[in-house]
mmCIF file of C-alpha atoms in Angstrom:
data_model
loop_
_atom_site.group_PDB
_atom_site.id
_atom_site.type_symbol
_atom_site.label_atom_id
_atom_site.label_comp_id
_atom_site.label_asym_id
_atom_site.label_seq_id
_atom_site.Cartn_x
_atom_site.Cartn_y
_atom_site.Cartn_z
ATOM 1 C CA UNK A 743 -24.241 14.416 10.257
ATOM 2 C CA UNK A 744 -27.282 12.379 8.805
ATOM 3 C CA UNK A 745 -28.815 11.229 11.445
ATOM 4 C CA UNK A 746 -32.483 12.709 12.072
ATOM 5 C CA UNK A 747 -32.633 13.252 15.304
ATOM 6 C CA UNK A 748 -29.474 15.778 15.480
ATOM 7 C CA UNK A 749 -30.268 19.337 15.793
ATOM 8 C CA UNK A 750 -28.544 20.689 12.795
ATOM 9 C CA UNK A 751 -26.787 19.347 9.907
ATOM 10 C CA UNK A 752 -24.070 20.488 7.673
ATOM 11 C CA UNK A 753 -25.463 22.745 4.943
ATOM 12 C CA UNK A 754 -22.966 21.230 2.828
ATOM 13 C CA UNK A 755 -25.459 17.771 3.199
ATOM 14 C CA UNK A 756 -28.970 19.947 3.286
ATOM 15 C CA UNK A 757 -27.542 22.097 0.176
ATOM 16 C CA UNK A 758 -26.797 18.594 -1.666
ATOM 17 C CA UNK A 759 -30.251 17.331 -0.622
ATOM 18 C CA UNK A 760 -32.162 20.475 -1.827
ATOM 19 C CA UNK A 761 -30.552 20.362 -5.198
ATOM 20 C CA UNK A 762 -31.038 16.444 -5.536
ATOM 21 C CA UNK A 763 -34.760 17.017 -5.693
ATOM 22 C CA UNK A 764 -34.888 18.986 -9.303
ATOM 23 C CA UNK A 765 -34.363 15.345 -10.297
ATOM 24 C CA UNK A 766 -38.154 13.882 -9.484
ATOM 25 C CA UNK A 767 -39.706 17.462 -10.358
ATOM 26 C CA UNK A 768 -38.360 17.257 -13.744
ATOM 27 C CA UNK A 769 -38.037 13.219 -14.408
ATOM 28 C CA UNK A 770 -41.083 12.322 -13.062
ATOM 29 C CA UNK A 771 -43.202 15.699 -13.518
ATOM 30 C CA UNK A 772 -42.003 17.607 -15.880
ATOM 31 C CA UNK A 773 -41.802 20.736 -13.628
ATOM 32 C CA UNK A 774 -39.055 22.446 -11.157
ATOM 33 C CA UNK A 775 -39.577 23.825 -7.623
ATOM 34 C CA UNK A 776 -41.140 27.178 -8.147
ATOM 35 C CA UNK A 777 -42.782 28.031 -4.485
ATOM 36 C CA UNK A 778 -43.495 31.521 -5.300
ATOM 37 C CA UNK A 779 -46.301 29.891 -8.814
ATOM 38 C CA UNK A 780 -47.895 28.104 -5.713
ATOM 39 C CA UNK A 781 -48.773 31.114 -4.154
ATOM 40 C CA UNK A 782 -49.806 32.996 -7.395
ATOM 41 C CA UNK A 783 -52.070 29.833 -8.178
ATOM 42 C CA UNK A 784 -53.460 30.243 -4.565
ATOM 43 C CA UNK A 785 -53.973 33.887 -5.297
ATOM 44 C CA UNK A 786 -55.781 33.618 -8.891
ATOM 45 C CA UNK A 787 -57.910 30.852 -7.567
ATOM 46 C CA UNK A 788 -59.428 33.358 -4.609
ATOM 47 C CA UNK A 789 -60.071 35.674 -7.631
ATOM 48 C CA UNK A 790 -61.799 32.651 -9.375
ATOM 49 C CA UNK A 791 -59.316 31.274 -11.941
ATOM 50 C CA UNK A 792 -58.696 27.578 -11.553
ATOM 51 C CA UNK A 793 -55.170 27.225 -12.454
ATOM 52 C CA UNK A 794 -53.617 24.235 -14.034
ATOM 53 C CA UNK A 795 -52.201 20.949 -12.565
ATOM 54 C CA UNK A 796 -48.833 22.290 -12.543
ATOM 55 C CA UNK A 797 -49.696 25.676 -10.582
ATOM 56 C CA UNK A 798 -51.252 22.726 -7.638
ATOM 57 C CA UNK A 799 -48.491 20.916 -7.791
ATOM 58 C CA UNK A 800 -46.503 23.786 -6.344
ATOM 59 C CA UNK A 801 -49.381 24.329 -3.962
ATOM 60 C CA UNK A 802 -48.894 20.262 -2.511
ATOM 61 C CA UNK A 803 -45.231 21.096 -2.923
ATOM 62 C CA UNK A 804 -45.596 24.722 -0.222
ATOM 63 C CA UNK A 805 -47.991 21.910 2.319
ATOM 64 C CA UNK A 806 -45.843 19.546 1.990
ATOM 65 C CA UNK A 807 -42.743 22.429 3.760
ATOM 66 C CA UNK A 808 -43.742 23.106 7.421
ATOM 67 C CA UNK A 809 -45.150 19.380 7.573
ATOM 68 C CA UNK A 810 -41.545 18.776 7.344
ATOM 69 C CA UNK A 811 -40.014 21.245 9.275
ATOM 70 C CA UNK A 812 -42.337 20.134 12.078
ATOM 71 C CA UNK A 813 -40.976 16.668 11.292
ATOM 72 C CA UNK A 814 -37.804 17.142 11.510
ATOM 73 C CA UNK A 815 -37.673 19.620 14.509
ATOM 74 C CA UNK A 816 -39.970 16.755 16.726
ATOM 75 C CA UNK A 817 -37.171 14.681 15.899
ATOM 76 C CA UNK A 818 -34.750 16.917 17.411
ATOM 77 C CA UNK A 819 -36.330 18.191 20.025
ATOM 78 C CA UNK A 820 -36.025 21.645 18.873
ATOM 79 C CA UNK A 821 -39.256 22.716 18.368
ATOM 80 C CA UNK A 822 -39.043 26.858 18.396
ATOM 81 C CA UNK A 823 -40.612 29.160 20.627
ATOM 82 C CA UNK A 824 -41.878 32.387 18.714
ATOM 83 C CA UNK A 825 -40.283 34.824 17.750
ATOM 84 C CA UNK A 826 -36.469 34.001 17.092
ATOM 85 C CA UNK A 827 -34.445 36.398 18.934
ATOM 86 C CA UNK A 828 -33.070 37.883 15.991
ATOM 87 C CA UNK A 829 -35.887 39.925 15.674
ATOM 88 C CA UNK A 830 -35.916 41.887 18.669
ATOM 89 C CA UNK A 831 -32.076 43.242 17.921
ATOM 90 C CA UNK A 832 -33.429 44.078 14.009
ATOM 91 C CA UNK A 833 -36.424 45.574 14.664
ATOM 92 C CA UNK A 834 -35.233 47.656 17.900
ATOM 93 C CA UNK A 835 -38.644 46.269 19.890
ATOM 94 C CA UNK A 836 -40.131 43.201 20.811
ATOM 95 C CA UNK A 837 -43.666 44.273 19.334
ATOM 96 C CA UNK A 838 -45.457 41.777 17.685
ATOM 97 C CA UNK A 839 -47.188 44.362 15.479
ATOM 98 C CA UNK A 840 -43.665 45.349 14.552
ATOM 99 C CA UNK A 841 -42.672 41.808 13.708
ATOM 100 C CA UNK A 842 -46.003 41.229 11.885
ATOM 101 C CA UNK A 843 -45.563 44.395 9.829
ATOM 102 C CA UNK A 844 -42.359 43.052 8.466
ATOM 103 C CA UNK A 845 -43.325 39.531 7.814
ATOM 104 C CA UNK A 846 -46.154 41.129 6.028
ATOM 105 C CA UNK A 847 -44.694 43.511 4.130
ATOM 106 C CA UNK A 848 -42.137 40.907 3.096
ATOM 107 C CA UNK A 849 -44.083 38.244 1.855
ATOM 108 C CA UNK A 850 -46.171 41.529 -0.575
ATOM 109 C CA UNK A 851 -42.586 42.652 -1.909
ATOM 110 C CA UNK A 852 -41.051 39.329 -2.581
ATOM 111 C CA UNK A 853 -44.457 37.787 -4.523
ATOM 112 C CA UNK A 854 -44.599 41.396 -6.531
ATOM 113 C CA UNK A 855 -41.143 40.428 -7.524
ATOM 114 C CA UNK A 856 -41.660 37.041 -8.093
ATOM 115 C CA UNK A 857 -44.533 38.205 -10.420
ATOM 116 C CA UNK A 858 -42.281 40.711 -11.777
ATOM 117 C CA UNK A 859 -39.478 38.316 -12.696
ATOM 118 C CA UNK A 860 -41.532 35.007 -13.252
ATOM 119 C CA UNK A 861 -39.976 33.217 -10.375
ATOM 120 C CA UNK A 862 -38.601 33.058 -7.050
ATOM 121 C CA UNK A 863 -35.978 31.900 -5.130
ATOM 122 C CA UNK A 864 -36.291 28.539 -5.672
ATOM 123 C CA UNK A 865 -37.753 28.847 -9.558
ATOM 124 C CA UNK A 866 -34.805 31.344 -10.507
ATOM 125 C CA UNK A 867 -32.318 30.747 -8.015
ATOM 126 C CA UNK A 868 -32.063 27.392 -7.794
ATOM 127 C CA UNK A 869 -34.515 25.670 -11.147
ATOM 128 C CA UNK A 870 -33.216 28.143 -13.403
ATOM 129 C CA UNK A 871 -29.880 28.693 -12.901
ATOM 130 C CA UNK A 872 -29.533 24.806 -13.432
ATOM 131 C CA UNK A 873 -30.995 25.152 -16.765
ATOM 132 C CA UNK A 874 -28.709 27.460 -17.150
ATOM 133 C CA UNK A 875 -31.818 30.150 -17.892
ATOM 134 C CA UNK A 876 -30.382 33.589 -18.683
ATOM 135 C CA UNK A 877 -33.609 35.117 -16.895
ATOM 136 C CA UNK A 878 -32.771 33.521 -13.615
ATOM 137 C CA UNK A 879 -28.900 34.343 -13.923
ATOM 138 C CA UNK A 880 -29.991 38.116 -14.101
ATOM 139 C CA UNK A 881 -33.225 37.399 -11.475
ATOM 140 C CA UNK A 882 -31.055 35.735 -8.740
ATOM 141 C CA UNK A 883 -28.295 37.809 -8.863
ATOM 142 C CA UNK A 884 -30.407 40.937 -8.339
ATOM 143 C CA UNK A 885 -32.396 38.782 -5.550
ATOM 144 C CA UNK A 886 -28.502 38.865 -4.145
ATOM 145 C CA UNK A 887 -28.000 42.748 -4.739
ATOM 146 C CA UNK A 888 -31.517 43.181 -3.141
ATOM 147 C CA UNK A 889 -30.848 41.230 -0.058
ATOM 148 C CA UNK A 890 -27.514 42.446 0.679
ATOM 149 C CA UNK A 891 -28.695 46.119 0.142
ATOM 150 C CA UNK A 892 -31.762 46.034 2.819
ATOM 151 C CA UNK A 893 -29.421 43.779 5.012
ATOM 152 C CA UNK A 894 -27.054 46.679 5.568
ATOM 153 C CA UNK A 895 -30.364 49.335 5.461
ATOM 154 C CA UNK A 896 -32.387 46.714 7.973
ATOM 155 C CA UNK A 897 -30.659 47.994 11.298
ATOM 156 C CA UNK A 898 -28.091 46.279 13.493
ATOM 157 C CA UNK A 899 -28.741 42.657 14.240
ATOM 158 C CA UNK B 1176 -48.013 11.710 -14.247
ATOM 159 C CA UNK B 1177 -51.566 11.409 -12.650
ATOM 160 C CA UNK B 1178 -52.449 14.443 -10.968
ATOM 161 C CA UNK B 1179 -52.894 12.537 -7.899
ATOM 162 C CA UNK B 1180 -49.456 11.026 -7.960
ATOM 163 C CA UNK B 1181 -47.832 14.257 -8.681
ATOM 164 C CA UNK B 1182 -49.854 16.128 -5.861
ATOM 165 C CA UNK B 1183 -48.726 13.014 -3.938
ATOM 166 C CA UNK B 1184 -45.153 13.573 -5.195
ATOM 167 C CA UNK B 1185 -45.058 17.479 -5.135
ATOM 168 C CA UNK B 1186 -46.174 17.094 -1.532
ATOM 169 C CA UNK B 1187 -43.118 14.301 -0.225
ATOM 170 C CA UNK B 1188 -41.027 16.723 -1.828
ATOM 171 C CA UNK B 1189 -41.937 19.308 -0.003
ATOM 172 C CA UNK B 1190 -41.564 17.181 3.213
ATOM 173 C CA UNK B 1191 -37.903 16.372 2.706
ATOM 174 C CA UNK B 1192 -37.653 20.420 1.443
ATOM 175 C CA UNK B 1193 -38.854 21.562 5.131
ATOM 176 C CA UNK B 1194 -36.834 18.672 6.628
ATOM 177 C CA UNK B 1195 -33.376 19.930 5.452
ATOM 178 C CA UNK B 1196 -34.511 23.718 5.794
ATOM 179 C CA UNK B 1197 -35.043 23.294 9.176
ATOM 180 C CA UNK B 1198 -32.094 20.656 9.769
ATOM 181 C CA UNK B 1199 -29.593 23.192 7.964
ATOM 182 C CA UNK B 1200 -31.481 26.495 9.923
ATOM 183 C CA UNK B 1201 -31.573 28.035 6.954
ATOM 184 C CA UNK B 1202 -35.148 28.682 7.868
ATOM 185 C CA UNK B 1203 -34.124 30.564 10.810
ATOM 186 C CA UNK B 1204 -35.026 34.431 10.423
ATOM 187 C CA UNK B 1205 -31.873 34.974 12.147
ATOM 188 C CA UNK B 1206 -29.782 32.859 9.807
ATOM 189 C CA UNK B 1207 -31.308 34.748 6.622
ATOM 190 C CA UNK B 1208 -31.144 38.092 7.744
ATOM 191 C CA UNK B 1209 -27.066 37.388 9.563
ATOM 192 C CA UNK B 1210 -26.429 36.562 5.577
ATOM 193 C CA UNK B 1211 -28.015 39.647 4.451
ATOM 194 C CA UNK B 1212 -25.617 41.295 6.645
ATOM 195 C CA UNK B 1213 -22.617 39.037 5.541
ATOM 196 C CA UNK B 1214 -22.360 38.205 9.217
ATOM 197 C CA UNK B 1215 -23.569 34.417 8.543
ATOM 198 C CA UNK B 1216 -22.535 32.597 5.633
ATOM 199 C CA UNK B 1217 -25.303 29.389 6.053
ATOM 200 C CA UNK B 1218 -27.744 30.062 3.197
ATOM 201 C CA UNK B 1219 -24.972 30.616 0.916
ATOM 202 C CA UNK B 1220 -23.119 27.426 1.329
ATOM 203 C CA UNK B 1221 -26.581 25.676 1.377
ATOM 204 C CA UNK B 1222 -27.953 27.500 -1.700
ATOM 205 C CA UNK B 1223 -24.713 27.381 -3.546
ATOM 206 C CA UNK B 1224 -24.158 23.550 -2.717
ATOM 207 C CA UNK B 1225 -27.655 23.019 -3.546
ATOM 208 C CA UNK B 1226 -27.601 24.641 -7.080
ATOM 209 C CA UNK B 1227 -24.048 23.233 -8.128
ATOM 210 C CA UNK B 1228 -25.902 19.817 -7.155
ATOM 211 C CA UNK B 1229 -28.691 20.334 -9.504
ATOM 212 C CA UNK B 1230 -26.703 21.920 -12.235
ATOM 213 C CA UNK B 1231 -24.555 18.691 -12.267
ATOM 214 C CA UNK B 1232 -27.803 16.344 -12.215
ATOM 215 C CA UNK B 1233 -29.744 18.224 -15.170
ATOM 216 C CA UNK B 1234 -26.497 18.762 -17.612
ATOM 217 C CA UNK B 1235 -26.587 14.462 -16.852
ATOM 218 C CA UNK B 1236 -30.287 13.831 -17.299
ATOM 219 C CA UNK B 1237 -30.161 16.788 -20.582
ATOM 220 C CA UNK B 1238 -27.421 14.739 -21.999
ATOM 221 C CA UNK B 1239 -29.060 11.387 -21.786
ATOM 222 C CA UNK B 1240 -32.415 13.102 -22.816
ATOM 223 C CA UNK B 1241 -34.299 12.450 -19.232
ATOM 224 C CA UNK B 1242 -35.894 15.878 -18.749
ATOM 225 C CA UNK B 1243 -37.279 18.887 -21.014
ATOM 226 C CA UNK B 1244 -35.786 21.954 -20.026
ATOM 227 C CA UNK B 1245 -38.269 25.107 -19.716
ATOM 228 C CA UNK B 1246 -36.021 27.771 -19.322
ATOM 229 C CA UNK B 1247 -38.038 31.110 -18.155
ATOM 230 C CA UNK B 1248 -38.295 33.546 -21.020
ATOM 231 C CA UNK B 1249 -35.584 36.766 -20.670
ATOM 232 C CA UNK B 1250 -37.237 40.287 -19.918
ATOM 233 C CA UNK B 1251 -34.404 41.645 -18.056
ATOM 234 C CA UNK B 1252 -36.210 45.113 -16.492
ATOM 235 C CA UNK B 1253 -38.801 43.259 -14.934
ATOM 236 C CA UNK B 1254 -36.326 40.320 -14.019
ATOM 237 C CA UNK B 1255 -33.830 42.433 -12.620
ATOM 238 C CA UNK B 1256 -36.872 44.674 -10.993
ATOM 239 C CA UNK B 1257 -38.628 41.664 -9.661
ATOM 240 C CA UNK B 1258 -34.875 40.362 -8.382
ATOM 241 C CA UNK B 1259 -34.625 43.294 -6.149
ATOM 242 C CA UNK B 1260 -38.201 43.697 -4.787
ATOM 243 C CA UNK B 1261 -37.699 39.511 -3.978
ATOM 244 C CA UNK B 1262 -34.488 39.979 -2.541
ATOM 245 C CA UNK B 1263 -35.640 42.986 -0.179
ATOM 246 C CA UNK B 1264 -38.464 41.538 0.714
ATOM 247 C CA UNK B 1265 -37.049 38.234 1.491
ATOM 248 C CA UNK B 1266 -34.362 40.059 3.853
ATOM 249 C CA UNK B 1267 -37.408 42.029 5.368
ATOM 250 C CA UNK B 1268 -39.408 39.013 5.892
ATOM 251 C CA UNK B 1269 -36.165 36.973 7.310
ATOM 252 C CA UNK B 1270 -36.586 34.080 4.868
ATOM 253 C CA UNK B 1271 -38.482 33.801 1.431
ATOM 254 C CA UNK B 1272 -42.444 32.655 1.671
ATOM 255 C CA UNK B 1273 -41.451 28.582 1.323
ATOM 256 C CA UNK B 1274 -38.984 29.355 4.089
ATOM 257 C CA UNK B 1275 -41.218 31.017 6.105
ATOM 258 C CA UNK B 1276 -43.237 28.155 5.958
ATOM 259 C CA UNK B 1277 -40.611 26.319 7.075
ATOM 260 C CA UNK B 1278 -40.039 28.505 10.580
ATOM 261 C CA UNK B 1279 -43.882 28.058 11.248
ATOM 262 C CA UNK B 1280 -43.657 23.936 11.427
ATOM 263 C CA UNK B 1281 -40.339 24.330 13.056
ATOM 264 C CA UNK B 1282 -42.820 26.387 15.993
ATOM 265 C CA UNK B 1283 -42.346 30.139 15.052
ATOM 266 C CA UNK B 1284 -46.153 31.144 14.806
ATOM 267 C CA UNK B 1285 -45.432 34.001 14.353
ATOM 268 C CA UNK B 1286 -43.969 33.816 10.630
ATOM 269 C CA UNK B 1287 -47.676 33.360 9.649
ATOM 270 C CA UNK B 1288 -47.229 37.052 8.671
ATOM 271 C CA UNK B 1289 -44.967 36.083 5.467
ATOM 272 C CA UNK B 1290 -47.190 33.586 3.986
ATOM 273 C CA UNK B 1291 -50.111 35.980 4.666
ATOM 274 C CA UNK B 1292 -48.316 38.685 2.855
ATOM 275 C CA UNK B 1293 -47.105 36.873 0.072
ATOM 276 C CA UNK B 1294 -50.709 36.063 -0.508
ATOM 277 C CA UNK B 1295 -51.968 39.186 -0.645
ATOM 278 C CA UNK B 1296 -48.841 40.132 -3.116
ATOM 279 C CA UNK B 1297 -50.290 37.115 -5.078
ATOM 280 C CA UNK B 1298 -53.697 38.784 -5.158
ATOM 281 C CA UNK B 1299 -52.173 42.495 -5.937
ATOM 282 C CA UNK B 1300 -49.939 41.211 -8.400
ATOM 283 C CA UNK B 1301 -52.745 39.608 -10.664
ATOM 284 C CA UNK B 1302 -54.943 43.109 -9.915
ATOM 285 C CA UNK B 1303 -51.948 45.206 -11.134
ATOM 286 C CA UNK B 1304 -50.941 42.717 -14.041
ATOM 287 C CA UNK B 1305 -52.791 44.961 -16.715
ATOM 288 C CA UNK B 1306 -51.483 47.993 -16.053
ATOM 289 C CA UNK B 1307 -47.737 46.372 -15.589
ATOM 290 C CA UNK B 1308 -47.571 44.392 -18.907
ATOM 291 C CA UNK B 1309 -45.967 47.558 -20.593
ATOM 292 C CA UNK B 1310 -43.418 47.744 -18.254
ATOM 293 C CA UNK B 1311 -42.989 43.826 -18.295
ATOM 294 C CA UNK B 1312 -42.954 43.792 -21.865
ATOM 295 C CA UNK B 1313 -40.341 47.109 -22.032
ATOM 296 C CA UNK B 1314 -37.610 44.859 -23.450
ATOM 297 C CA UNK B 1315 -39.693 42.887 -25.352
ATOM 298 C CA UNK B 1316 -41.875 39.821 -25.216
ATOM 299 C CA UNK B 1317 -38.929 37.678 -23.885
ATOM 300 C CA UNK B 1318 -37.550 34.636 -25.131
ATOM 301 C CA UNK B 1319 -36.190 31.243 -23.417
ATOM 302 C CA UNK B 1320 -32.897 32.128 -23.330
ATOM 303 C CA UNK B 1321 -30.176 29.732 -21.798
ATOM 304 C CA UNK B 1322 -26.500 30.944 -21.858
ATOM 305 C CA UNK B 1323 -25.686 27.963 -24.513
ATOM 306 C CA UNK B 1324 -27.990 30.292 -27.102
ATOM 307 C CA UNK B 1325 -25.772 32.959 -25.898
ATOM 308 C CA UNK B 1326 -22.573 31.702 -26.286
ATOM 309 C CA UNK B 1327 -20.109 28.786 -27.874
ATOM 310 C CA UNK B 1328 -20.334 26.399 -24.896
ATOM 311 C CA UNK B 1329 -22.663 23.484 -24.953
ATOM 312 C CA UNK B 1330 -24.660 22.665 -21.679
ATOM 313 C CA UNK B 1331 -22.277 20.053 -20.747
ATOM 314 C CA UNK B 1332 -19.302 22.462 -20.333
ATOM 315 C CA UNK B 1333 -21.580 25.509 -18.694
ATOM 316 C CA UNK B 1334 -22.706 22.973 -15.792
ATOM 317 C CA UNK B 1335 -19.645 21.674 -14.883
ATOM 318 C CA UNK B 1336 -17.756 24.733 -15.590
ATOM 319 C CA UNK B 1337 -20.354 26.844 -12.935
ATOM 320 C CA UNK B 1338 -20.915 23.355 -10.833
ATOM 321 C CA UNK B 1339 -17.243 22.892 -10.360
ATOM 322 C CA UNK B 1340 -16.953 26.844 -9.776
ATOM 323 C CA UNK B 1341 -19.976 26.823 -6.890
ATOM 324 C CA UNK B 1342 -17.981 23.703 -5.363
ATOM 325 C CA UNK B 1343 -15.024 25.938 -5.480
ATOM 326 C CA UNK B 1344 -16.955 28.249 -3.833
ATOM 327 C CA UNK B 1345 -18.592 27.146 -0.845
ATOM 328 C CA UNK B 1346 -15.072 25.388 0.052
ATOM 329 C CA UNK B 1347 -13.453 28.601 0.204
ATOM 330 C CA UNK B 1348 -16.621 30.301 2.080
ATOM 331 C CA UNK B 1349 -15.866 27.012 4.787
ATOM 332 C CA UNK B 1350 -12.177 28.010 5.466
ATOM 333 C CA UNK B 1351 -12.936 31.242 5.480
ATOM 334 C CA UNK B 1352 -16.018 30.765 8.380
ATOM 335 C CA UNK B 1353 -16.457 26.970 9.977
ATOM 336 C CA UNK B 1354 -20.610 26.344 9.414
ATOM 337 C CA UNK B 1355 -20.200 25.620 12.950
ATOM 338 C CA UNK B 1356 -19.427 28.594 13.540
ATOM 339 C CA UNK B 1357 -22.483 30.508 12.136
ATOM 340 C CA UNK B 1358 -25.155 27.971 13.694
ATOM 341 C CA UNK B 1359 -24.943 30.374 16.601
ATOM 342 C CA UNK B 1360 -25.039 28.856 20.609
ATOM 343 C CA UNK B 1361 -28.934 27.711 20.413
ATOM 344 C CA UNK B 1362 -28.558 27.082 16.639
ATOM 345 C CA UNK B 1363 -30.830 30.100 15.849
ATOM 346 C CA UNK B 1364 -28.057 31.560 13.584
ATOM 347 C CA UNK B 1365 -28.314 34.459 16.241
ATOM 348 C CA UNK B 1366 -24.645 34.620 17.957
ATOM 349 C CA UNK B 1367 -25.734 36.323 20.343
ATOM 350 C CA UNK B 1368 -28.771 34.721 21.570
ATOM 351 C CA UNK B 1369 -28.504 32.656 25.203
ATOM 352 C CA UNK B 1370 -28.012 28.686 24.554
ATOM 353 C CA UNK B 1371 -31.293 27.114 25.865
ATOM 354 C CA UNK B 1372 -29.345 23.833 24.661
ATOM 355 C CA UNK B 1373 -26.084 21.877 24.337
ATOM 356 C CA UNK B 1374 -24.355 23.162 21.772
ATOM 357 C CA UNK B 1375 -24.654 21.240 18.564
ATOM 358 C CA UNK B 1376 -22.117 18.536 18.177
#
């Protein structure tokens, strides 16, 4: 169940992981995990504004992902071959313009919300709610409501 | 903290963050979207586990004065606004942008198109900042609200009443639907998708 070199673990184990590391962002750097601020930072600096230490530290934090995933999938010999199957029975086609056009158009809807809101799903959903922040109560239960809508509007899968 | 030690810090976080989102596939398009459809329960028992975990760790650390809380402040058009666009687009996009990241180390190239776009929702956001700040400031210029200002209950008994609850949760969600069960044969969190390798043990 822990060992690094299976394939998949319990999310019960992952899920207890993920929420374990709040505890360095905020003891040790006085921050939470807010992804989506990386990419904002990465954003206003290609439009010339520097951003602050804490907008790079979400940057290292976003590098710091697929080195990981890479990591752990080497260990497990499960390295993927693009694209997951999944999206050939959503999107009705095996185009990759049709595959690119949704990752796209994705990633522009969900960093206009997390402007919107002031967070993603890691800032709201997971940093805020365990501040108990009334903003990312609302925030992640409309990501929810969101999510569940254009999953029953996104085709069969 | 030195910047260089938190940049050093920030990024071995991030390594164990892609570790476990590609150990627990809930970086796997397939796995994100199957929840969007209810048809895969994964990224909620992950995400639920994972917040009741931090909830319990902050109401400790608050209580023994470890950490500053910085509660976001509460506009609730544009949070509830921003909510939905996130959540559509993260359904679209089969996995949020640090997720997405996530299925490119784990060998899906072709996710590049999330990060890309998230980017360039970065970029339009800032250009369209001006002209949103009425509609971001509609309820008012937002305060840090945490649902102790808002009720009786100190922080202790909110995070173990919701931590306890999420617990609750997810062990109902598992005798309802086995995680083994959702991993799918090739551990794509596509059930229907051809096993390429032994089942997962």
């Amino acid at each position: 169940m822990f060992k690094a070199r299976e394939r998949v673990w319990s999310p019960y184990v992952a899920g207890v992981i993920l929420g374990l590391l709040l505890v360095p962002a905020m003891v040790m750097s006085d921050t939470v995990l807010d992804p989506s601020a990386g990419f904002l930072a990465a954003g206003g600096f290609l439009q010339g504004h520097p951003g602050d230490a804490g907008d790079w530290w979400q940057v290292a934090l976003l590098v710091g992902v697929p080195l990981g995933a890479r990591l752990s999938a080497t260990l497990s010999g499960s390295v993927r071959r693009a694209p997951s199957p999944v999206w050939t029975r959503v999107l009705g086609t095996a185009s990759p313009r049709a595959r690119a056009v949704a990752g796209f158009s994705g990633g522009v809807l969900m960093l206009l919300g997390a402007g919107l809101a002031g967070g993603c799903l890691a800032g709201h959903g997971l940093s805020g709610v365990a501040q108990l922040a009334v903003a990312s109560v609302v925030a992640f239960l409309a990501m929810i409501v969101g999510g569940l809508v254009a999953g029953q509007l996104l085709g069969r899968s | 903290m030195a910047i260089l030690a938190g940049a050093i810090l920030a990024l071995g976080i991030g390594v164990v963050c892609g570790f476990v989102l590609e150990k627990s596939r809930v970086c796997e398009p397939g796995v994100v979207i199957g929840q969007m459809r209810l048809r895969n329960l994964t990224l909620a028992k992950v995400w639920f586990s994972a917040v009741a975990t931090a909830l319990i760790c902050v109401t400790l650390l608050n209580e023994l004065d470890l950490v500053r809380l910085h509660p976001k402040p509460a506009m609730m058009v544009s949070d509830m606004l921003g909510g939905l666009l996130f959540g559509i687009g993260m359904t679209v996009a089969g996995g949020s942008p640090a997720m997405a990241l996530a299925q490119i180390g784990a060998g899906y190239r072709d996710s590049w198109s999330t990060p890309l776009g998230a980017l360039a929702g970065a970029l339009g956001f800032t250009a369209l900042e001006p002209a949103l700040r009425p509609l971001l400031s509609l309820d008012g210029p937002g305060q840090p609200l945490t649902l102790v200002d808002i009720s009786i209950m100190p922080f202790p008994a909110w995070g173990t009443a919701i931590g306890v609850a999420l617990f609750a949760c997810v062990m109902t969600l598992e005798r309802l639907r086995p995680w083994r069960r959702d991993v799918g044969a090739d551990a794509d969190g596509d059930a229907a998708s051809e096993p390429t390798h032994p089942p997962p043990a």
